Coordinates of C-alpha atoms in Angstrom, one line a residue:
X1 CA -3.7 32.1 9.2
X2 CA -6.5 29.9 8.7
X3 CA -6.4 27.4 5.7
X4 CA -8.3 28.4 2.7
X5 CA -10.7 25.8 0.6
X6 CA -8.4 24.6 -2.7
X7 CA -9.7 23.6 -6.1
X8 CA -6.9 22.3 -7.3
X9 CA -6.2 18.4 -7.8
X10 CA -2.8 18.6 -6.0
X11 CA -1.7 19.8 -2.7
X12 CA 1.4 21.5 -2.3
X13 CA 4.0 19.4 0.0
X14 CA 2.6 15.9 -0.4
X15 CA 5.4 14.4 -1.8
X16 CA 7.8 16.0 0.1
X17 CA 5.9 14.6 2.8
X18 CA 6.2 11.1 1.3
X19 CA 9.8 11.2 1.1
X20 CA 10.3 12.1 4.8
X21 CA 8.2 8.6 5.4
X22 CA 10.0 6.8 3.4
X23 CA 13.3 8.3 4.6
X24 CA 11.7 7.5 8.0
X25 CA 11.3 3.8 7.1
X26 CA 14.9 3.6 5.2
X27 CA 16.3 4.7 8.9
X28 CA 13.9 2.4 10.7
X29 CA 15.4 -0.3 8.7
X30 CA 19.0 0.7 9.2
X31 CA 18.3 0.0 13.4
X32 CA 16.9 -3.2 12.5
X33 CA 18.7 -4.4 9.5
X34 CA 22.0 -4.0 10.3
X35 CA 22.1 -6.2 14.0
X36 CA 26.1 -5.4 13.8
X37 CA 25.9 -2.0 15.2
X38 CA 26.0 -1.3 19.2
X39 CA 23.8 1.6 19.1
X40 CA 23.5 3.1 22.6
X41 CA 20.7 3.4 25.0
X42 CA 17.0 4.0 23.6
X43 CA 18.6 4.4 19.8
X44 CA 17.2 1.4 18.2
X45 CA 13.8 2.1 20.0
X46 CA 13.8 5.6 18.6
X47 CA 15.0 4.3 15.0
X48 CA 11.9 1.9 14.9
X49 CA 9.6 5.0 15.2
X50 CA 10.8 5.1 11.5
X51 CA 8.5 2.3 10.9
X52 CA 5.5 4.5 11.2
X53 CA 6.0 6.4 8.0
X54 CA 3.8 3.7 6.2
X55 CA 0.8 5.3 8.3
X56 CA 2.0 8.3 6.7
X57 CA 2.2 7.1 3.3
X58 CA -1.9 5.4 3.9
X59 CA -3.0 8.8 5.1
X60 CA -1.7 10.6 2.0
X61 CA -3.1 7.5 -0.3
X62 CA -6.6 8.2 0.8
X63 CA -6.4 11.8 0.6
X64 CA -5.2 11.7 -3.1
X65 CA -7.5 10.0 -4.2
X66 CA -10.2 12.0 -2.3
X67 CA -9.3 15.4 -3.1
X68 CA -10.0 15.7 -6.6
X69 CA -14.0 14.1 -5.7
X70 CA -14.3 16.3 -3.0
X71 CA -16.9 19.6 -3.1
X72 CA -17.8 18.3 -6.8
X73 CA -20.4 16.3 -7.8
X74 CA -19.0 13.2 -9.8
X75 CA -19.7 9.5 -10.9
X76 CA -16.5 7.3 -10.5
X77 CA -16.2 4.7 -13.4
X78 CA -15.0 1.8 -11.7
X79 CA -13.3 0.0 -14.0
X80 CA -11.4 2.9 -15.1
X81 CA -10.2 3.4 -11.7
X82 CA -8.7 -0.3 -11.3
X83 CA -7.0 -0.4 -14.5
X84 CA -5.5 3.2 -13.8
X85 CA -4.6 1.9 -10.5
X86 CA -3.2 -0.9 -11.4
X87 CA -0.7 0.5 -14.2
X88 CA 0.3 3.1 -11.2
X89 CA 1.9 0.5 -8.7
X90 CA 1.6 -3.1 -10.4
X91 CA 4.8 -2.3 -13.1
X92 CA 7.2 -1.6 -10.1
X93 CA 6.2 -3.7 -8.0
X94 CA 6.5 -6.5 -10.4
X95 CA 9.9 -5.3 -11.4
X96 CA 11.0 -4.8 -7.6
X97 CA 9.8 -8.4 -6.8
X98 CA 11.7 -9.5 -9.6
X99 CA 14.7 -7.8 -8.1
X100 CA 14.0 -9.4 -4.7
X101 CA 13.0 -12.8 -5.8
X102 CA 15.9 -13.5 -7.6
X103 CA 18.3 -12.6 -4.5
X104 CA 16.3 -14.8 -2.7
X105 CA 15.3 -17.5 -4.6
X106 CA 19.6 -17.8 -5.5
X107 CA 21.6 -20.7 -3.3
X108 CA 24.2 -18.1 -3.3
X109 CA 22.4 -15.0 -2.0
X110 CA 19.1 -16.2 -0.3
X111 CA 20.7 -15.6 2.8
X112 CA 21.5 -12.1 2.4
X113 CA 17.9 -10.8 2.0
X114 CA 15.9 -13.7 3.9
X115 CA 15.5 -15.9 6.4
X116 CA 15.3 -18.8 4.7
X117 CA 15.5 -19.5 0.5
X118 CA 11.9 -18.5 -0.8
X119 CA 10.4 -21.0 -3.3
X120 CA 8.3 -20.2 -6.3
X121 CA 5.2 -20.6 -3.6
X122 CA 6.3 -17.2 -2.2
X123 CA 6.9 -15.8 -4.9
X124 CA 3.4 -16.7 -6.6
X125 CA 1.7 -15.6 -3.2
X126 CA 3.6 -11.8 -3.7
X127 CA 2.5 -11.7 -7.6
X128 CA -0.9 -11.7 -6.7
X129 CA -0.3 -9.5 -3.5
X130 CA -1.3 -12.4 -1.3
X131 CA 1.3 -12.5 0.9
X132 CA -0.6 -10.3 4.2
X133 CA -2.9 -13.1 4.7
X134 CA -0.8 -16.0 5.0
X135 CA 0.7 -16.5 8.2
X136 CA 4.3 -15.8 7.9
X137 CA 5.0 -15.1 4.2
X138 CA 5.1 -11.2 4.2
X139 CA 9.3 -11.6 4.8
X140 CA 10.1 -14.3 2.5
X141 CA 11.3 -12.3 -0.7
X142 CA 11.1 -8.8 0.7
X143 CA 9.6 -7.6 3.7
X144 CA 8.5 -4.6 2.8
X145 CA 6.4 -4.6 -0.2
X146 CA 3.5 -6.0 2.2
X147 CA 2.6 -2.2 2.3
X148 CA 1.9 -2.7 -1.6
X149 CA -0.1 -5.5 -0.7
X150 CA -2.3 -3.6 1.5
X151 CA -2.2 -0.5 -1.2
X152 CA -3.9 -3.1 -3.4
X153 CA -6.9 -3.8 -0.7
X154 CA -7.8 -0.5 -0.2
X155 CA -7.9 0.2 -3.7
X156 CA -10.2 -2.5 -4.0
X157 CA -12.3 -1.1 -1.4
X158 CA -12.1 2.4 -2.6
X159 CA -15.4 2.3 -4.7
X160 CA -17.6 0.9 -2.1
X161 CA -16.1 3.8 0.9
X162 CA -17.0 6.1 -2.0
X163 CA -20.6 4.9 -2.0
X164 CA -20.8 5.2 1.5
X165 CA -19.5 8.7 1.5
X166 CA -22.0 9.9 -0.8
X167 CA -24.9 8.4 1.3
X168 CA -23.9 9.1 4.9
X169 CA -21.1 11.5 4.4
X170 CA -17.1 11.2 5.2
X171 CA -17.6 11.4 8.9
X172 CA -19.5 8.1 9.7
X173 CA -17.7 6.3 7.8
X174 CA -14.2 7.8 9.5
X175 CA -15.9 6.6 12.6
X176 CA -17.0 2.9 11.5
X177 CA -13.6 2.0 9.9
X178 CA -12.1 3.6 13.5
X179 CA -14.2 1.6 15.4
X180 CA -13.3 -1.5 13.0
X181 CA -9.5 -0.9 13.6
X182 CA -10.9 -1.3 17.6
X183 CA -12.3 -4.6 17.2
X184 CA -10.0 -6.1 14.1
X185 CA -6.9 -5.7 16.5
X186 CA -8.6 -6.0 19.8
X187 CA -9.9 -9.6 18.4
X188 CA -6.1 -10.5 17.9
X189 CA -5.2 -10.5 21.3
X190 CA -8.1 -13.0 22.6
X191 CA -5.7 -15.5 20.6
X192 CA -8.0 -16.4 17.5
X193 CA -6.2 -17.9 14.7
X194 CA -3.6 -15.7 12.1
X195 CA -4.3 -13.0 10.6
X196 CA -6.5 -12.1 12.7
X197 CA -5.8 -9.0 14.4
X198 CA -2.4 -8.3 11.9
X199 CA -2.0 -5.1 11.5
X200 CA -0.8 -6.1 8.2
X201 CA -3.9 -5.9 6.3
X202 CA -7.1 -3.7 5.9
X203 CA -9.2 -3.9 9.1
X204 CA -6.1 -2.9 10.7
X205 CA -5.5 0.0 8.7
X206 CA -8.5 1.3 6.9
X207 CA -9.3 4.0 9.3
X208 CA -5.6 5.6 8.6
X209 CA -6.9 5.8 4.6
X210 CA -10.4 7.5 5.2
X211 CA -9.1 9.6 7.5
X212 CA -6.7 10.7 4.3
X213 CA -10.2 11.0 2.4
X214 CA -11.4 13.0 5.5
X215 CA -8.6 15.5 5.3
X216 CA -9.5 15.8 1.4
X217 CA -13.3 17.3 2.2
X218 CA -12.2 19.0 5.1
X219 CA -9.8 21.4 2.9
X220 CA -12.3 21.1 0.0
X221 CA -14.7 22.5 2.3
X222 CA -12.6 24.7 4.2
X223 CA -13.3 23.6 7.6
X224 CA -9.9 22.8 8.9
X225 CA -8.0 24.4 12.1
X226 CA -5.8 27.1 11.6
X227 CA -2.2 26.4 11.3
X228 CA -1.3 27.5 14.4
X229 CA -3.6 24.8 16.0
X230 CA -2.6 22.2 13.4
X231 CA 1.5 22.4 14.9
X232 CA 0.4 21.6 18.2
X233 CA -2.2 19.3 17.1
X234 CA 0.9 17.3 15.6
X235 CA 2.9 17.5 17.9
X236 CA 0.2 16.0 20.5
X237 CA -0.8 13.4 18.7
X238 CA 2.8 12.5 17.7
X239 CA 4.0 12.2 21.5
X240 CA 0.6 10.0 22.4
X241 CA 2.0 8.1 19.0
X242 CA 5.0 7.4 20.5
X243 CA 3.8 6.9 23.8
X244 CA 1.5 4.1 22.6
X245 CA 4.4 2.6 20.6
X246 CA 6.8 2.8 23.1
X247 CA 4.1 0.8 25.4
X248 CA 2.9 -1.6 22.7
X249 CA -0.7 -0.8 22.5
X250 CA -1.0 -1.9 19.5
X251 CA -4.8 -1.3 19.9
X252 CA -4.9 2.4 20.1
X253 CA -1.8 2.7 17.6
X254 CA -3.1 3.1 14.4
X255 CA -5.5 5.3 15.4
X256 CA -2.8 7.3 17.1
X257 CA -0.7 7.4 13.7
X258 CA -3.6 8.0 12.0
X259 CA -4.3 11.0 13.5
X260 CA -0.7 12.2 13.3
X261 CA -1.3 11.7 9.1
X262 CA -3.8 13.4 9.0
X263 CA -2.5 16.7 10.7
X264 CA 0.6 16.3 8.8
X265 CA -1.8 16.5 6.1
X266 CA -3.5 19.3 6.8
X267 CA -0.7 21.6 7.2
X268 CA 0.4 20.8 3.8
X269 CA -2.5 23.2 2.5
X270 CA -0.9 26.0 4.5
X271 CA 2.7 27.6 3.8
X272 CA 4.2 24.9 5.3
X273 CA 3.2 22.8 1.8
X274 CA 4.3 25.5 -0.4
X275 CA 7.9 25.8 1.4
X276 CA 8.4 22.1 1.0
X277 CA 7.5 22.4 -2.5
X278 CA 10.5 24.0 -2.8
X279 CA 12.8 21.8 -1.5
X280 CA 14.5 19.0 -3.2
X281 CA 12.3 16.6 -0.5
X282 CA 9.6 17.5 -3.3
X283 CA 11.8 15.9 -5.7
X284 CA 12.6 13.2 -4.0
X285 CA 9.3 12.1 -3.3
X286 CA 8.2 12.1 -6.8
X287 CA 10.5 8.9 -6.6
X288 CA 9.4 7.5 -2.8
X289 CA 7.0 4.6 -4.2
X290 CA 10.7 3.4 -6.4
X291 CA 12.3 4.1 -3.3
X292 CA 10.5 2.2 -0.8
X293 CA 10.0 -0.6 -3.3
X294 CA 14.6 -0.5 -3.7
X295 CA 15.6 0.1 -0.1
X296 CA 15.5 -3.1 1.8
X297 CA 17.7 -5.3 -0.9
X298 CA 20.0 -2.8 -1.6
X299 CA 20.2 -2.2 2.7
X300 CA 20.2 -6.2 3.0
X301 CA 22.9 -6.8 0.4
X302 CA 25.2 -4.1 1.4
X303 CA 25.2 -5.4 4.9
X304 CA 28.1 -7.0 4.9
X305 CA 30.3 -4.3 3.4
X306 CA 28.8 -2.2 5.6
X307 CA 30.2 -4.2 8.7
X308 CA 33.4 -5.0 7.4
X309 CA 33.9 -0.6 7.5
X310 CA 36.3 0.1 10.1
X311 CA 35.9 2.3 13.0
X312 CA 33.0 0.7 14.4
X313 CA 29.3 1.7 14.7
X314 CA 30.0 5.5 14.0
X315 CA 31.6 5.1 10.8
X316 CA 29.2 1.9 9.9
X317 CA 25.7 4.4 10.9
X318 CA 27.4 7.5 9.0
X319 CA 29.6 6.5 6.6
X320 CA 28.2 2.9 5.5
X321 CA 24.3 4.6 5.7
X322 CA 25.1 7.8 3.4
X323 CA 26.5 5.2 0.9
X324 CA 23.3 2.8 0.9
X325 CA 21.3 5.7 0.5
X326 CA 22.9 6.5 -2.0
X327 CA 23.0 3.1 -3.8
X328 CA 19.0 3.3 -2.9
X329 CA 18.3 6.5 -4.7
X330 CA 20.1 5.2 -7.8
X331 CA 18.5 2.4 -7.6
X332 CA 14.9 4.2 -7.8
X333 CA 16.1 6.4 -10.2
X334 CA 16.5 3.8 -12.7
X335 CA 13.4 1.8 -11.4
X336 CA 11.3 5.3 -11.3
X337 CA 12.7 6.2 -15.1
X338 CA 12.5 2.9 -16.3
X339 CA 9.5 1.2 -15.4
X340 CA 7.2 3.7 -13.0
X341 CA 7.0 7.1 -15.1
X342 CA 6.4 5.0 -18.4
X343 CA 3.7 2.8 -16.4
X344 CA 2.0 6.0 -15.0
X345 CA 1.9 7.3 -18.3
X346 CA 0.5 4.5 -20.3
X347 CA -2.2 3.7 -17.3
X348 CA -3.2 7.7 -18.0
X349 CA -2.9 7.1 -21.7
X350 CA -5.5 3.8 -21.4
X351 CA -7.4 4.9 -19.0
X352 CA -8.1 8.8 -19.5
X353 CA -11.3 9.1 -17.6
X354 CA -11.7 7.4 -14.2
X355 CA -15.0 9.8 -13.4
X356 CA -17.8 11.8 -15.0
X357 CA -19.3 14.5 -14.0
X358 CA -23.2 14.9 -12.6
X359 CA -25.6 17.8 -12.2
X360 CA -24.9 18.9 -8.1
X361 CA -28.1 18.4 -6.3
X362 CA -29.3 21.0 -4.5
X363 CA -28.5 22.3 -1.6
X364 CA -30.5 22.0 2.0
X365 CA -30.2 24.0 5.0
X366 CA -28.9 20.6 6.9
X367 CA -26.1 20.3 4.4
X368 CA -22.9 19.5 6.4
X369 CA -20.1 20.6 5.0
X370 CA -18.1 17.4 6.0
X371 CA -20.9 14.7 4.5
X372 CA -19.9 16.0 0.8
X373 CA -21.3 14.0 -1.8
X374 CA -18.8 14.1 -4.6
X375 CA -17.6 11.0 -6.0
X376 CA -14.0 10.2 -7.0
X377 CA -11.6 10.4 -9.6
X378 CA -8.0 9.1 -9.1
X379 CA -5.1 11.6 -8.5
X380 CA -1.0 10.2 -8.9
X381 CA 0.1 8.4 -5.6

């Protein structure tokens, strides 16, 4: 069944497919968080796999963003598209920092959530998103909103891979922000000074977002594999993934996971999207961004109720991590209700038109179908 061009400005099955990341990372986090448990053998290896559902999440960024540009010829209004952008993730963020900066800023709690009590330094460096290039700060209030900081970057870069999508097409520019990946990390090991080489911050992870955009004109255009290559596809890439994880070539890895992404992606314009719309995963992901931004506090400050469970690991992993999940999904209920719907609303309200359309130049014979010249609007994370 092969997968057919779409016009529409949604995919079925993206955020289901958020919320399995960002159930991935909640579980990641449990193996890591929670140094109480004896979990046996290879466990706490296989639980940091978890980790890798924030490649997921820049994958599916890049191709929302894409898909409603791709196969039609638009203008992108820039400004527009930052102040959208910004109402879409700033609000929660701010409120979830607030959340976490308060635990950790407290004599009496700072030690729950943190290594060491954060001053109103760290906290400044996180409210302007700052906190990937300064060696050592992503952990002081809470670890993982770095991936908002690096949400903020590519945003900022969005406009200018747009431009050079429109003049060289998607599939150079997949290749140069692979190839800067290569050097960006490959640089870190020759033991220059931090960040250099951090994985933590665009060069590192660029090629994972335009290979989002990629996906975007490849089902625009309709020149995707068949589902029936895509499973195996995925499954390949995910065991050289792991492989390269497991090994620590950090190198190779984001290409790896980027490629994983991106056939996760792909499928998600087959049946395999419209059965996960379906299931209350779809929900759920609707409320992934409030989610991710909730889990690590809520995980951190539990801890110790967790431990103090009896019956050991078992009932601490099963028992203890149904409850903070739980606890978690309240939480972004509240935070999703509260501050992200209405923020996503009012950016849509204030900024109604991110693009404008242009007459589509004509067609040559050399066209390729993958260098599509469309320029972007925006599309909800």
């Amino acid at each position: 069944m092969t997968i057919e061009t779409t016009t529409s400005n949604r995919v079925e099955g993206v955020d289901a497919l958020r919320g399995l990341a960002a159930l991935a990372v909640f579980v990641c986090h449990i193996g890591g968080y929670w140094g109480f448990l004896t979990l046996p053998g290879k466990t706490p290896e296989l639980l940091a796999v978890g980790a890798h559902g924030v490649d997921v999440f820049i994958v599916i960024s890049g191709f929302c963003l894409a898909l409603p540009l791709a196969g039609r010829p638009r203008t992108l209004r820039v400004p527009q598209f930052y102040g959208r952008r910004a109402w879409r993730i700033l609000p929660p963020y701010y409120a979830a920092l607030a959340v976490a900066a308060i635990i950790a800023l407290l004599p009496a709690t700072w030690h729950l959530t943190v290594a060491r009590q954060a001053t109103l330094g760290d906290v400044l460096l996180h409210v302007v998103t700052g906190q990937t290039w300064a060696p050592g700060q992503a952990g002081t209030i809470n670890g993982s909103l770095w991936s908002v900081a690096l949400e903020v970057q590519l945003y900022l870069l969005f406009p200018l891979l747009v431009l050079a999508w429109r003049r060289w097409g998607i599939v150079p520019v997949l290749v140069a922000a692979v190839a800067l990946d290569l050097i960006w990390r490959t640089s870190g090991l020759l033991g220059g000074p931090a960040p250099l080489g951090s994985d933590l911050v665009v060069p590192a992870r660029l090629d994972q977002f335009v290979a989002g955009m990629a996906c975007a004109v490849a089902i625009r255009t309709g020149r995707t594999w068949t589902t029936r290559r895509l499973v195996p596809a995925l499954l390949a890439s995910g065991v050289v993934a792991l492989v390269l994880s497991t090994l620590e070539l950090g190198v190779l890895t984001g290409v790896a996971w980027a490629a994983v992404g991106s056939c996760a992606v792909l499928l998600l314009a087959g049946p395999l999207g419209q059965t996960l719309a379906r299931t209350p995963l779809e929900r759920f992901g609707t409320r992934s961004f409030s989610f991710y931004l909730m889990h690590q506090p809520v995980m951190l400050v539990c801890a110790p109720l967790v431990a103090a469970l009896p019956g050991g690991t078992p009932v601490q992993l099963l028992l203890g991590g149904a409850g903070v999940l739980a606890l978690t999904i309240t939480a972004a209920e509240v935070l999703y209700r509260t501050v992200e719907l209405p923020s996503h609303h009012a950016g849509r309200r204030r900024f109604p038109r991110t693009t404008h359309d242009e007459p589509r130049p004509q067609a040559t014979d050399d066209t390729n179908a993958l260098s599509d010249t469309a320029a972007p609007a925006t599309n909800p994370r």
